[in-house]
XYZ file of C-alpha atoms in Angstrom:
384
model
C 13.056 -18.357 3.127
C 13.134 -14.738 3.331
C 9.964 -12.494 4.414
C 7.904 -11.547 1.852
C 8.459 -7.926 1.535
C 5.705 -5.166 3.480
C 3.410 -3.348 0.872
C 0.528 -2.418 3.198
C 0.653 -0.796 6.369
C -2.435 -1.132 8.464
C -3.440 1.592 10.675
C -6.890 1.099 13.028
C -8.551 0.197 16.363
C -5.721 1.981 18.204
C -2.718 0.271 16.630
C -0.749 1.226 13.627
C 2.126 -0.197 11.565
C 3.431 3.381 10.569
C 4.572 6.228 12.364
C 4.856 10.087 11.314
C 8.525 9.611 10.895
C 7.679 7.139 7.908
C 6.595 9.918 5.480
C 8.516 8.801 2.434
C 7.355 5.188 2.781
C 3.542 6.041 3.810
C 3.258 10.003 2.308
C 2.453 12.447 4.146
C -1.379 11.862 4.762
C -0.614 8.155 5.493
C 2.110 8.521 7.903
C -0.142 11.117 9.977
C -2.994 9.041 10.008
C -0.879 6.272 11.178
C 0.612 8.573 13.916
C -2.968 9.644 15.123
C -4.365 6.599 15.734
C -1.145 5.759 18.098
C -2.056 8.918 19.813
C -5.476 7.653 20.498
C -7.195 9.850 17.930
C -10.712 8.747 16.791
C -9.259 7.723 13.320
C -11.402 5.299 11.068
C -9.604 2.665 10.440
C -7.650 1.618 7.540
C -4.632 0.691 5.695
C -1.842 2.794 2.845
C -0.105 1.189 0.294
C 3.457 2.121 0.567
C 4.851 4.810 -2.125
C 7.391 1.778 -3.125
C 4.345 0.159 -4.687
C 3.640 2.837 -6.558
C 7.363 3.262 -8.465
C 7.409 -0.465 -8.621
C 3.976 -0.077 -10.522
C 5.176 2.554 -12.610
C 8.479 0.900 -13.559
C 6.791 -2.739 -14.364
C 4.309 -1.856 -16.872
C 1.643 -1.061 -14.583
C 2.039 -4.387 -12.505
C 1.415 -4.767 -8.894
C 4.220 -5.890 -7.040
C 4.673 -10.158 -5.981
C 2.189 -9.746 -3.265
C 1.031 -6.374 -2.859
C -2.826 -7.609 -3.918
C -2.734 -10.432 -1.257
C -1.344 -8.170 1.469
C -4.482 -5.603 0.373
C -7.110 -8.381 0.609
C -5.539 -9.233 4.235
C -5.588 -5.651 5.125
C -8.822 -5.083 4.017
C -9.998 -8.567 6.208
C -8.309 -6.822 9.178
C -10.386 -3.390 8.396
C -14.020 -5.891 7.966
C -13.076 -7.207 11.906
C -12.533 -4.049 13.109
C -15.670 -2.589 11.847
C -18.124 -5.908 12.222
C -18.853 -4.943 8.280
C -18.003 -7.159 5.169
C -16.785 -5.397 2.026
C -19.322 -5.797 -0.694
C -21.887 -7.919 1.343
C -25.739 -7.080 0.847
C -26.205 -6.863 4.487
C -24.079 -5.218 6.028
C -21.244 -3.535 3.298
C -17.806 -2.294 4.786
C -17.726 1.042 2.232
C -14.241 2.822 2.423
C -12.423 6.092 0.669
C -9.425 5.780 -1.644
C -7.012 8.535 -1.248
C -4.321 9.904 -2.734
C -0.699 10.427 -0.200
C 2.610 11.760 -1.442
C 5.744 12.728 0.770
C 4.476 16.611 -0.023
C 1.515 18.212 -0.059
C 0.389 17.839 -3.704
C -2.891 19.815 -3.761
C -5.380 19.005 -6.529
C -2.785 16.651 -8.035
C -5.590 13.508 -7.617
C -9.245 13.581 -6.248
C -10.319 11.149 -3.766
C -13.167 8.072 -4.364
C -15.610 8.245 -1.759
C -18.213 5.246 -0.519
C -16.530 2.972 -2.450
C -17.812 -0.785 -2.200
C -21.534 0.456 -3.143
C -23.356 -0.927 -6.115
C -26.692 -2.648 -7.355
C -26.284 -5.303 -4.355
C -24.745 -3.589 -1.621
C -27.142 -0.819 -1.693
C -30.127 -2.081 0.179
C -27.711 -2.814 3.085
C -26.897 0.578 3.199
C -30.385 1.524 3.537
C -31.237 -1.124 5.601
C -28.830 -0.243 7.962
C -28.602 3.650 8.220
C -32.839 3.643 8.170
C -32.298 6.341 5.832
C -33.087 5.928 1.872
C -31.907 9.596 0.849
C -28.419 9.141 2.295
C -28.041 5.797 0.462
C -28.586 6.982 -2.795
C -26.977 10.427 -2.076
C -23.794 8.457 -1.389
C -24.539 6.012 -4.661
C -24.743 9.159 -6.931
C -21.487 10.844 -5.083
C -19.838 7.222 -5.729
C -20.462 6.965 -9.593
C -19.493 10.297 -9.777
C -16.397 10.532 -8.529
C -15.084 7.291 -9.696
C -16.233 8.220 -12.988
C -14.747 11.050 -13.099
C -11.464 9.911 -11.152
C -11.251 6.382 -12.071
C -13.092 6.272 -15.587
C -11.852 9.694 -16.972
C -15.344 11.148 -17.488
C -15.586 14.734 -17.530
C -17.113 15.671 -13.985
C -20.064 18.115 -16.287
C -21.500 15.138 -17.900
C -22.654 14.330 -14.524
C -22.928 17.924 -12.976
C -25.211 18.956 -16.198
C -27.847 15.477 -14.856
C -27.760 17.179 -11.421
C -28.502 20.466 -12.355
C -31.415 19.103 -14.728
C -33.585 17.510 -11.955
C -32.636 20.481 -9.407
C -34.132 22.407 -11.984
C -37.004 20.332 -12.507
C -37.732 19.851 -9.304
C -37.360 23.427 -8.504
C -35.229 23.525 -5.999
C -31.538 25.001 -5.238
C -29.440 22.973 -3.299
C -28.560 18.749 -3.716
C -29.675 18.558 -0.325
C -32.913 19.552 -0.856
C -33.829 16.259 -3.564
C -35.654 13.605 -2.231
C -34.669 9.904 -2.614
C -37.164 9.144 -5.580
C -34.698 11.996 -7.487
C -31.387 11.083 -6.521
C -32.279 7.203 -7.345
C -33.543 8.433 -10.910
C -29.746 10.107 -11.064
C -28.360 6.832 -10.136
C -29.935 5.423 -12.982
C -29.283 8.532 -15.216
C -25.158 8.464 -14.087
C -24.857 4.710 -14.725
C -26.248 5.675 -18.409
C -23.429 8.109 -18.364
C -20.829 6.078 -17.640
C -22.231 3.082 -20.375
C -22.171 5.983 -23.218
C -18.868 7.301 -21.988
C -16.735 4.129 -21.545
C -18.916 1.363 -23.779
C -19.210 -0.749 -20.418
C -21.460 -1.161 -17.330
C -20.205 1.016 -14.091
C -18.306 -1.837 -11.858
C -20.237 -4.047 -9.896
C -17.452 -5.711 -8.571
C -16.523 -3.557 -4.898
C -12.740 -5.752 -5.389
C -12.500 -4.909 -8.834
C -13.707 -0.834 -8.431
C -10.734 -1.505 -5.290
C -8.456 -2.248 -7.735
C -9.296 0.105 -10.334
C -9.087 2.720 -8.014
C -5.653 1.727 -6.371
C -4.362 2.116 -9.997
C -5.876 5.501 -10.547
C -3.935 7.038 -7.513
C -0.932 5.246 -8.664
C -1.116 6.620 -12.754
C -1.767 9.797 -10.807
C 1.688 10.589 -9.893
C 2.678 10.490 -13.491
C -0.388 12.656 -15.634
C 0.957 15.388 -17.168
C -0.066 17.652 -14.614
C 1.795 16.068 -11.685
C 4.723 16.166 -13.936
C 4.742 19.749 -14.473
C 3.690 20.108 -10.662
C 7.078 18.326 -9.924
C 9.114 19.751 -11.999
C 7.758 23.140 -11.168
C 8.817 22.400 -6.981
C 11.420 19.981 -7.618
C 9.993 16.833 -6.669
C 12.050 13.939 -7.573
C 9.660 12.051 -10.128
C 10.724 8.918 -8.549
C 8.927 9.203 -5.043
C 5.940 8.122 -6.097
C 2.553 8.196 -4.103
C 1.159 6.444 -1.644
C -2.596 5.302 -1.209
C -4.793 5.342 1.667
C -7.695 2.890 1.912
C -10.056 3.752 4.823
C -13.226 2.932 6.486
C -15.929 5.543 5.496
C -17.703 7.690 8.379
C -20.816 9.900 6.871
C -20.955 13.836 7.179
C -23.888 13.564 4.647
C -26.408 11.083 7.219
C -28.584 14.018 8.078
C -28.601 17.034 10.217
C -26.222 15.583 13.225
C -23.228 15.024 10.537
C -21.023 17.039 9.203
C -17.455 17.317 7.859
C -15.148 20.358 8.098
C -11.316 21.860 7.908
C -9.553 23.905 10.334
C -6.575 25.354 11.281
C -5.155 25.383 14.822
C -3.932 28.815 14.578
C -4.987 31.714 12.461
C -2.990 31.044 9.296
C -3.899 34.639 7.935
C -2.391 36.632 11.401
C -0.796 33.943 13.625
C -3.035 34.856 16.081
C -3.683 31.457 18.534
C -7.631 30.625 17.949
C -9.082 27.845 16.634
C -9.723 28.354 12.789
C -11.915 26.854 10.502
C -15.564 26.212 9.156
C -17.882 23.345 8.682
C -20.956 22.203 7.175
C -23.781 20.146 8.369
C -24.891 17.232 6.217
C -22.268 17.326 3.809
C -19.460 15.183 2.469
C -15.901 16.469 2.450
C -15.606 17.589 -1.184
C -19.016 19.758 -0.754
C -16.844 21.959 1.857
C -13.993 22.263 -1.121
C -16.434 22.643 -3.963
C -18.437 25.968 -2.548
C -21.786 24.549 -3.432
C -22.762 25.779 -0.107
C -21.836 27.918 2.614
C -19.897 26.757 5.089
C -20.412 27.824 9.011
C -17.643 29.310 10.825
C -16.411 26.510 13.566
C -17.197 28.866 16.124
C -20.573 28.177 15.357
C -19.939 24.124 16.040
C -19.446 25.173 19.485
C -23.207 26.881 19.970
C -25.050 23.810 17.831
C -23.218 20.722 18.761
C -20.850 21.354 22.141
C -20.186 17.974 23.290
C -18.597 17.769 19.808
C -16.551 20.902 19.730
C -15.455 20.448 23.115
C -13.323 16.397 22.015
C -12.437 18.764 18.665
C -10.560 21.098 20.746
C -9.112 18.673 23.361
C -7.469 16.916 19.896
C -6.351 19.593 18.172
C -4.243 21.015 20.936
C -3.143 17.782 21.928
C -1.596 17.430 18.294
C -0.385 20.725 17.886
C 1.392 20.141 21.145
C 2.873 16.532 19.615
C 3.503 18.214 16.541
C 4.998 21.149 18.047
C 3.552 22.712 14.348
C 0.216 24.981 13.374
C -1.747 22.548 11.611
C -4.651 21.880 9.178
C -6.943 19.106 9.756
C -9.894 17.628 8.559
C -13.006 16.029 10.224
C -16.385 14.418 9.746
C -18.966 13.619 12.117
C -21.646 11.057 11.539
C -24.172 11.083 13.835
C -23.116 12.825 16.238
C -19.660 10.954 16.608
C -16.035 12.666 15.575
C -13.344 11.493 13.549
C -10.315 12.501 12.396
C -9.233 12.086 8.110
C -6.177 14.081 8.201
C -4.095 16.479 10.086
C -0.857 18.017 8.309
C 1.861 21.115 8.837
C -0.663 24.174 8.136
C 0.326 26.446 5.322
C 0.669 30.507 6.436
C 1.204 33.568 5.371
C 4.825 35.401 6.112
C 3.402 37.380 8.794
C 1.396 34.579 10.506
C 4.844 32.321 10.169
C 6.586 34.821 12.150
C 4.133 35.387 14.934
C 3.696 32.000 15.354
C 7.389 30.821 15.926
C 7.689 33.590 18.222
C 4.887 32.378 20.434
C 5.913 28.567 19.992
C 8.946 29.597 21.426
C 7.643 31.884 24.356
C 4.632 28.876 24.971
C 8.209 26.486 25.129
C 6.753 23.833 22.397
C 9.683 24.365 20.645
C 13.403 26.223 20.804
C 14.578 29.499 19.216
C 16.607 27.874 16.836
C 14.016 25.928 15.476
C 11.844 28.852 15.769
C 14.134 30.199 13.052
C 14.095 27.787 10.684
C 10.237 27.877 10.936
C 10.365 30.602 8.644
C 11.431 30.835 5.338
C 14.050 33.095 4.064
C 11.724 33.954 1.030
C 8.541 34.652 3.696
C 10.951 37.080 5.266
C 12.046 38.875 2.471
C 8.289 38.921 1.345
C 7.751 40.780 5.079
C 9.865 43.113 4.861
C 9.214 44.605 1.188
């Protein structure tokens, strides 16, 4: 009998099924995060759904693959172990993010479904377990939200409008400054949103929001947006995307938790200094959406050193596997780092040139490749 064919690739605990190499199979995001946790990088752990799923999906009226499901719920089983957490139990719920992976960088193409696994059940757990009542139903609102929004197809104001009602009424400026009592009358208020908007209760179910989810990301790669996206950088519209399921680590648990982006190099000038800001008690999108101001991740260095010190000690040690300037991403929850994503950094012309110059006099890499570092279009850019 032959093997059933490989869907899922799990990645976690210091072992991973992919490698960097494997970017058309996992996408880009996927087959980093796979490569990272090889490396020993404090990655939480996970799985991707290869990009073949996705074109199989797409080409068989929106059907899974013979297998794909079953090789998610193993997967997922694998991720539960690792963690000591059970998806969707009242105790003690495994929650995880649902992201988005193509071979390229697709920017904005599809938003990512965070604490995913909460609802009605699963929510005292969460409390229960973090001691901490306003995170819980910070994360519950941020959930119905986003897969609203993502998943259902709700316009993000509906919600944003509730928000902005009870800041108001409450007279204060910033989400972080609501107390439980009004973020648990949103929950109830977003759920409302979601019957109106759709005719149906929000998904109890953490399999079935899994599932719902997975297919989002999939029917991502083909809105009409993505198309035009492709066709505008000549993307072959049969790659298809990949999706990354992975544990979720808190940047919004409280004043020791963060999340932030960062470059390893100075993508503006070149210039070789660390790069990047962060904000305390936040969730990733908050960095992205400008609600607040971020801090500069010099700053990280002053209020949480023990932190910034493992930060640095990574991010060299992947530029320097990389040989590349990169952009990552990271969240701390409680005081703990982790890793979500490191890719090839995007510069400008001049920054591309000083950097391959001093890749090649710091011997990471050679001056031919130096040359082919930068773009004949970045040069001509340079130069006028």
């Amino acid at each position: 009998m032959a093997l059933a064919k490989k869907w899922v690739f799990f990645f976690g605990k210091g072992k991973a099924e992919g490698r960097a190499e494997q970017k058309n199979l996992l996408g880009g995001k996927g087959a980093n995060l796979h490569e990272m946790t090889h490396l020993g990088i404090p990655v939480p752990p996970g799985f991707t759904i290869s990009t073949e799923a996705c074109v199989h999906y797409t080409n068989n009226k929106k059907q899974y693959p013979a297998g794909m499901w079953k090789q998610v719920e193993e997967n997922l089983k694998k991720v539960e172990r690792v963690m000591g957490s059970t998806f969707g139990d009242p105790q003690n719920p495994l929650l995880v993010s649902v992201r988005s992976g193509a071979r390229v960088s697709m920017p904005g193409m599809m938003d990512t479904v965070l604490n995913l696994g909460l609802n009605d059940q699963t929510l005292p757990g969460l409390i229960e377990r973090s001691k901490n009542e306003r995170f819980a139903y910070d994360s519950y609102r941020r959930f119905i939200q986003m897969f609203g929004n993502v998943v259902l197809g709700i316009d993000k104001q509906a919600f944003e409008r509730l928000i902005e009602a009870q800041k108001h009424a409450k007279k204060v400026k910033l989400d972080t400054e609501l107390a439980a009592a009004d973020l648990k009358e949103l929950v109830g208020l977003y759920k409302r949103v979601v019957k109106d908007k759709t005719g149906k209760d929000f998904p109890q179910d953490p399999k079935e929001q899994l599932r719902l989810a997975i297919n989002a990301v999939f029917e991502s790669w083909d809105t009409p947006r993505a198309v035009t996206y492709r066709k505008l950088h000549s993307i072959p519209g049969d790659w298809g995307t990949a999706v990354n399921v992975q544990t979720m680590v808190f940047g919004n648990m409280g004043e020791n938790s963060g999340t932030g982006v960062a470059f390893t190099r100075d993508p503006g000038t070149g210039e070789r200094r660390f790069f990047g800001e962060y904000l305390m008690n936040a969730q990733g999108e908050d960095v992205v959406a400008g609600i607040r101001t971020p801090q500069p991740i010099s700053q990280l260095k002053k209020s949480m050193p023990r932190v910034y010190t493992e930060l640095e000690r990574i991010y060299k040690r992947l530029e320097k596997h990389y040989t590349e300037m990169l952009d990552i991403e990271f969240t701390i929850q409680g005081g703990k780092l982790y890793m979500l994503q490191c890719r090839v950094g995007k510069r400008t012309a001049a920054a591309a040139v000083k950097i391959a110059v001093d890749m090649v006099k710091e011997r990471l890499i050679d001056q031919k490749l130096a040359v082919l570092r930068v773009d004949p279009a970045q040069l001509d850019q340079l130069l006028h």
